């Protein structure tokens, strides 16, 4: 592409590509796409975006196309890679001038230079860093700033490389420029402070921008540029100096107005100081050891004493708390139980920690956390009144603990209490003791203090296990507080029910649960929405608990379910509806079929909620989860939900519909439980299976559930299902067997095995294309035991339950393998006997014995030649299934089942699903469970004896090991 002639054309097309008119925009984008691989195109783009006289939008687009081109075509091995000559020209052009006037374009240029540096610096671009260093020294404000911006992005990019050779290059770079970077930062910082002291805010803001950028460079060099940073005096000098600089910047913040650009930039710089310390601690914990004392002193003084008053702000407090937390919890600073096994570095750090965290310091931190930071603020109380649902979302961790003050204070409290619980337990118990009895509803401060202390006791529940008699406290103190209905007492009602939720799985007598359920019923009718939502949360924790007993809960079930449903209707926020649905799901799951009388209202409401949540996929996921538990609870009665349920499954599992990205996993689970609980097939339920072929093609993590669904259809209505979908299913299976894992192959074969079990004739016909693969796998000795076991299970079904088909299959395989049928049969029996140990399931082992015995009686020389192996397998099978009656000394086949046998379900066991009943009925027709292996063996041997005569049979038996014959005779006593 000739630069002179092409520039005008490219400029024109770029201008068209900025158009809002799609008729103009689309052709322009297509043309630019074609030019991406043209030599010279990126040189033209460079000329365009460095020409400050052109339209800003055009220049912006040129930068973006250039940046994308680096990703695609800069590497030597890339298709249509740029020539080395053009790349050299572009590199030189990129760093000729650092004078871009538009901030956004300047940032993009800095980023694209960094992208090139990642690939070429320093080997192909050794001049980059020296030119940047010279450029940040110039007096011109714009050039200095743009060079510094580029310097930061290049340093950031090079620091992110992880290969050992790249790390070594960055270590060398950091050593070479660290002194300059420190000097640069100190210069801009001192200049900023001078401007502040002289009251020149405009000049101060200019200097602050450079201070921030140079500090960003230093952060990357300090954290990523040294293998043993504590050995470098400049690095440690910089880190030790951070605390004094932080104090200076915090003092500056006293005189700066809030809600200004300057204030925002100042706070960003202060936060960046703390990020340097946090990152360094994370990457180099032992190098950080000399900084532990100063870090703790600084953080604790600003967060927990009057030193921080008037200068700290929320994000800074969070960062200081994170610093304390990381030091307290740092694994590198924790000695082994046997101190002698700990490294000197660990012991030194531990010694510094212990010297700092004295009893007075820990006590003050604990009291301050509880009495100051745990208090509900005026802002939070206002939010409670004006937006109760928003308040509950914030309280339940709407933000990460790292960035939000309340969760951060609670996590710090938990970590410090866990680390120093022997010191802090008496402190917290004393605070708790002072708050016995009711609190005056007119004293809001006392109510908030009690709320904060109760919060601490809930957070420390595990640590306080041996120190608090929670059962007595529940009866004597907490229960009466829940009964105070005054509106101003609602923070405590909410906190108390939350507190009980924290303790219920730690230490709570089962006998007290009815009292708790009574209290929950009352609180679910509380006048305050926040209290009701918190109560629902505690109910979930209670029913999820290991010691939950259905019999205790049932008397309250109707009331609770009704009240939860009313709460679900009342709340309007998506997150809150999801939460309440989750609680309802947990209740349904725990009481199972007992829920049936009470779900009518929910069943009627869910279709409406589903329709309303069309734009909220996460809420729809919660609805799917609720439906899963609802179907399981309703059992066969869930068929009444089909008008709503089946379209929901249809949408959720249709990969052509965009929502499936969110809904598929839960949708498949709902599909499965619907089938498992369906009393009979319906045309609509059968039709949904049209969604399955694309799902099988995806070979995703949901494949296992897909196979379970297919098996459920086979158990539900094998004839109708297989006749409708057999061809497509068989084709999908053949494709899957070629390219999925061993486990996937087993899943496919299990479907075939179940089809043969349910309907041997139809199953053999339908899956006829797969059976030669199974046969071949057996005679070739499939190397994976689990696959071989499944092969033998499939072939055992065909041999035993569809003899004529087995004969035709043997004939087909003989032609394919160019062998005699008898020879092939002999090979199969021999491999079966040899690999019998691959089969671990007792049912399949018995099936193998029955299948091989079914070849008898026979005068076929090959079968007689393998007679010894057949008897060995039969005796192994008898050992597996025969149990001896100690009184009569006779043997019985333990796998035999009858209609009279109905296993008694214990209270903890879930009642059988419709599919469980279908499997039971199937077992009652299955030879494995209806034919006595003992009797079958006797009858087959008797028939063989009659066929060959006594002498011929005796000769056959002599081929069997005498020990095996003895064992066989023992099993066949009485026949």
CSV table of C-alpha atoms in Angstrom, one decimal, residues 161-334:
chain,number,residue,atom,x,y,z
A,161,UNK,CA,5.2,-11.5,31.7
A,162,UNK,CA,5.7,-14.8,33.5
A,163,UNK,CA,8.2,-16.9,31.5
A,164,UNK,CA,11.5,-17.3,33.3
A,165,UNK,CA,13.5,-15.6,30.6
A,166,UNK,CA,11.1,-12.6,30.5
A,167,UNK,CA,11.3,-12.3,34.3
A,168,UNK,CA,15.1,-12.2,34.1
A,169,UNK,CA,14.9,-9.4,31.5
A,170,UNK,CA,12.5,-7.4,33.7
A,171,UNK,CA,14.8,-7.9,36.8
A,172,UNK,CA,17.7,-6.5,34.7
A,173,UNK,CA,15.5,-3.6,33.6
A,174,UNK,CA,14.3,-2.8,37.1
A,175,UNK,CA,17.8,-2.8,38.5
A,176,UNK,CA,18.9,-0.4,35.8
A,177,UNK,CA,16.1,2.2,36.1
A,178,UNK,CA,15.0,1.9,39.7
A,179,UNK,CA,17.1,4.7,41.0
A,180,UNK,CA,15.9,7.0,38.2
A,181,UNK,CA,12.2,6.0,38.9
A,182,UNK,CA,12.7,6.8,42.6
A,183,UNK,CA,14.3,10.2,41.8
A,184,UNK,CA,11.5,11.0,39.4
A,185,UNK,CA,8.8,10.1,41.9
A,186,UNK,CA,10.4,12.1,44.7
A,187,UNK,CA,10.9,15.1,42.4
A,188,UNK,CA,7.2,15.1,41.4
A,189,UNK,CA,6.0,14.5,44.9
A,190,UNK,CA,8.1,17.3,46.4
A,191,UNK,CA,6.9,19.6,43.6
A,192,UNK,CA,3.3,18.7,44.5
A,193,UNK,CA,3.8,19.4,48.2
A,194,UNK,CA,5.4,22.8,47.4
A,195,UNK,CA,2.5,23.8,45.3
A,196,UNK,CA,0.1,22.7,48.0
A,197,UNK,CA,1.9,24.7,50.7
A,198,UNK,CA,1.9,27.8,48.4
A,199,UNK,CA,-1.9,27.3,47.7
A,200,UNK,CA,-1.5,26.9,44.0
A,201,UNK,CA,-4.1,24.2,43.4
A,202,UNK,CA,-4.0,24.2,39.6
A,203,UNK,CA,-0.2,23.6,39.6
A,204,UNK,CA,-0.6,21.0,42.4
A,205,UNK,CA,-3.1,19.1,40.4
A,206,UNK,CA,-0.7,19.0,37.4
A,207,UNK,CA,2.1,17.7,39.7
A,208,UNK,CA,-0.2,15.2,41.4
A,209,UNK,CA,-1.0,13.6,38.0
A,210,UNK,CA,2.8,13.0,37.5
A,211,UNK,CA,3.2,11.9,41.1
A,212,UNK,CA,0.5,9.3,40.5
A,213,UNK,CA,1.9,8.0,37.3
A,214,UNK,CA,5.5,7.8,38.6
A,215,UNK,CA,4.2,6.0,41.7
A,216,UNK,CA,2.4,3.5,39.4
A,217,UNK,CA,5.7,2.8,37.7
A,218,UNK,CA,7.5,2.3,41.0
A,219,UNK,CA,4.8,0.0,42.2
A,220,UNK,CA,5.4,-2.4,39.3
A,221,UNK,CA,9.2,-2.2,39.6
A,222,UNK,CA,9.1,-2.7,43.4
A,223,UNK,CA,6.7,-5.6,43.4
A,224,UNK,CA,7.7,-7.4,40.2
A,225,UNK,CA,11.3,-6.3,39.5
A,226,UNK,CA,13.4,-8.0,42.2
A,227,UNK,CA,13.7,-11.6,43.2
A,228,UNK,CA,15.1,-10.7,46.7
A,229,UNK,CA,13.9,-7.1,47.2
A,230,UNK,CA,15.0,-6.9,50.8
A,231,UNK,CA,18.6,-7.1,49.6
A,232,UNK,CA,18.2,-3.8,47.6
A,233,UNK,CA,18.6,-0.7,49.8
A,234,UNK,CA,16.8,1.6,47.3
A,235,UNK,CA,13.7,-0.7,47.3
A,236,UNK,CA,13.6,-0.9,51.1
A,237,UNK,CA,14.3,2.8,51.4
A,238,UNK,CA,11.4,3.6,49.1
A,239,UNK,CA,9.1,1.3,51.1
A,240,UNK,CA,10.1,2.7,54.5
A,241,UNK,CA,9.5,6.2,53.1
A,242,UNK,CA,6.0,5.4,52.1
A,243,UNK,CA,4.6,5.9,55.6
A,244,UNK,CA,6.0,9.5,55.9
A,245,UNK,CA,4.7,10.3,52.4
A,246,UNK,CA,1.3,8.9,53.3
A,247,UNK,CA,1.2,11.1,56.4
A,248,UNK,CA,2.0,14.2,54.3
A,249,UNK,CA,-0.7,13.3,51.7
A,250,UNK,CA,-3.3,12.6,54.4
A,251,UNK,CA,-2.5,16.0,56.0
A,252,UNK,CA,-3.0,17.6,52.6
A,253,UNK,CA,-6.5,16.1,52.4
A,254,UNK,CA,-7.6,18.2,55.4
A,255,UNK,CA,-7.6,21.4,53.3
A,256,UNK,CA,-9.0,19.9,50.1
A,257,UNK,CA,-12.7,20.2,49.4
A,258,UNK,CA,-14.7,17.0,49.0
A,259,UNK,CA,-16.3,16.1,45.6
A,260,UNK,CA,-13.7,17.7,43.5
A,261,UNK,CA,-11.4,16.4,40.8
A,262,UNK,CA,-8.4,17.3,42.9
A,263,UNK,CA,-9.8,15.4,46.0
A,264,UNK,CA,-10.5,12.4,43.9
A,265,UNK,CA,-7.0,12.3,42.4
A,266,UNK,CA,-5.5,12.9,45.9
A,267,UNK,CA,-7.4,9.9,47.3
A,268,UNK,CA,-6.4,7.7,44.4
A,269,UNK,CA,-2.7,8.5,45.2
A,270,UNK,CA,-3.2,7.7,48.9
A,271,UNK,CA,-4.8,4.4,48.0
A,272,UNK,CA,-2.0,3.6,45.5
A,273,UNK,CA,0.5,4.0,48.4
A,274,UNK,CA,-1.4,1.3,50.3
A,275,UNK,CA,-1.6,-0.9,47.2
A,276,UNK,CA,2.2,-0.9,47.0
A,277,UNK,CA,2.4,-2.2,50.5
A,278,UNK,CA,-0.4,-4.8,50.1
A,279,UNK,CA,1.1,-6.1,46.8
A,280,UNK,CA,4.6,-6.2,48.2
A,281,UNK,CA,3.3,-8.1,51.3
A,282,UNK,CA,1.5,-10.6,49.0
A,283,UNK,CA,4.4,-11.2,46.7
A,284,UNK,CA,7.3,-11.0,49.2
A,285,UNK,CA,6.1,-11.8,52.7
A,286,UNK,CA,9.6,-12.3,54.1
A,287,UNK,CA,11.0,-9.3,52.4
A,288,UNK,CA,8.1,-7.4,54.1
A,289,UNK,CA,9.2,-8.5,57.6
A,290,UNK,CA,11.2,-5.2,58.3
A,291,UNK,CA,8.0,-3.3,57.5
A,292,UNK,CA,5.6,-5.3,59.7
A,293,UNK,CA,6.0,-3.1,62.8
A,294,UNK,CA,5.7,0.2,61.0
A,295,UNK,CA,2.7,-1.0,58.9
A,296,UNK,CA,0.8,-2.2,62.0
A,297,UNK,CA,1.7,1.0,63.9
A,298,UNK,CA,0.6,3.2,61.0
A,299,UNK,CA,-2.6,1.3,60.2
A,300,UNK,CA,-3.8,0.8,63.8
A,301,UNK,CA,-3.1,4.5,64.7
A,302,UNK,CA,-5.1,5.8,61.7
A,303,UNK,CA,-7.9,3.3,62.0
A,304,UNK,CA,-8.3,2.8,65.7
A,305,UNK,CA,-7.1,6.0,67.4
A,306,UNK,CA,-7.9,9.7,67.1
A,307,UNK,CA,-4.9,10.2,64.8
A,308,UNK,CA,-7.1,9.4,61.8
A,309,UNK,CA,-9.9,11.8,62.7
A,310,UNK,CA,-10.5,14.3,60.0
A,311,UNK,CA,-8.1,12.8,57.5
A,312,UNK,CA,-9.2,9.2,56.8
A,313,UNK,CA,-11.8,8.2,54.3
A,314,UNK,CA,-13.6,4.9,53.8
A,315,UNK,CA,-11.5,3.3,51.1
A,316,UNK,CA,-8.3,4.2,53.0
A,317,UNK,CA,-9.6,2.6,56.2
A,318,UNK,CA,-10.5,-0.5,54.2
A,319,UNK,CA,-7.0,-0.7,52.8
A,320,UNK,CA,-5.4,-0.3,56.2
A,321,UNK,CA,-7.7,-3.0,57.6
A,322,UNK,CA,-6.7,-5.3,54.7
A,323,UNK,CA,-3.1,-4.6,55.6
A,324,UNK,CA,-3.6,-5.6,59.2
A,325,UNK,CA,-5.6,-8.7,58.2
A,326,UNK,CA,-2.9,-9.9,55.7
A,327,UNK,CA,-0.2,-9.6,58.4
A,328,UNK,CA,-2.4,-11.4,61.0
A,329,UNK,CA,-3.4,-14.2,58.7
A,330,UNK,CA,-0.2,-14.5,56.6
A,331,UNK,CA,0.8,-18.2,56.5
A,332,UNK,CA,4.5,-17.3,56.2
A,333,UNK,CA,4.4,-15.6,59.6
A,334,UNK,CA,2.8,-18.6,61.4
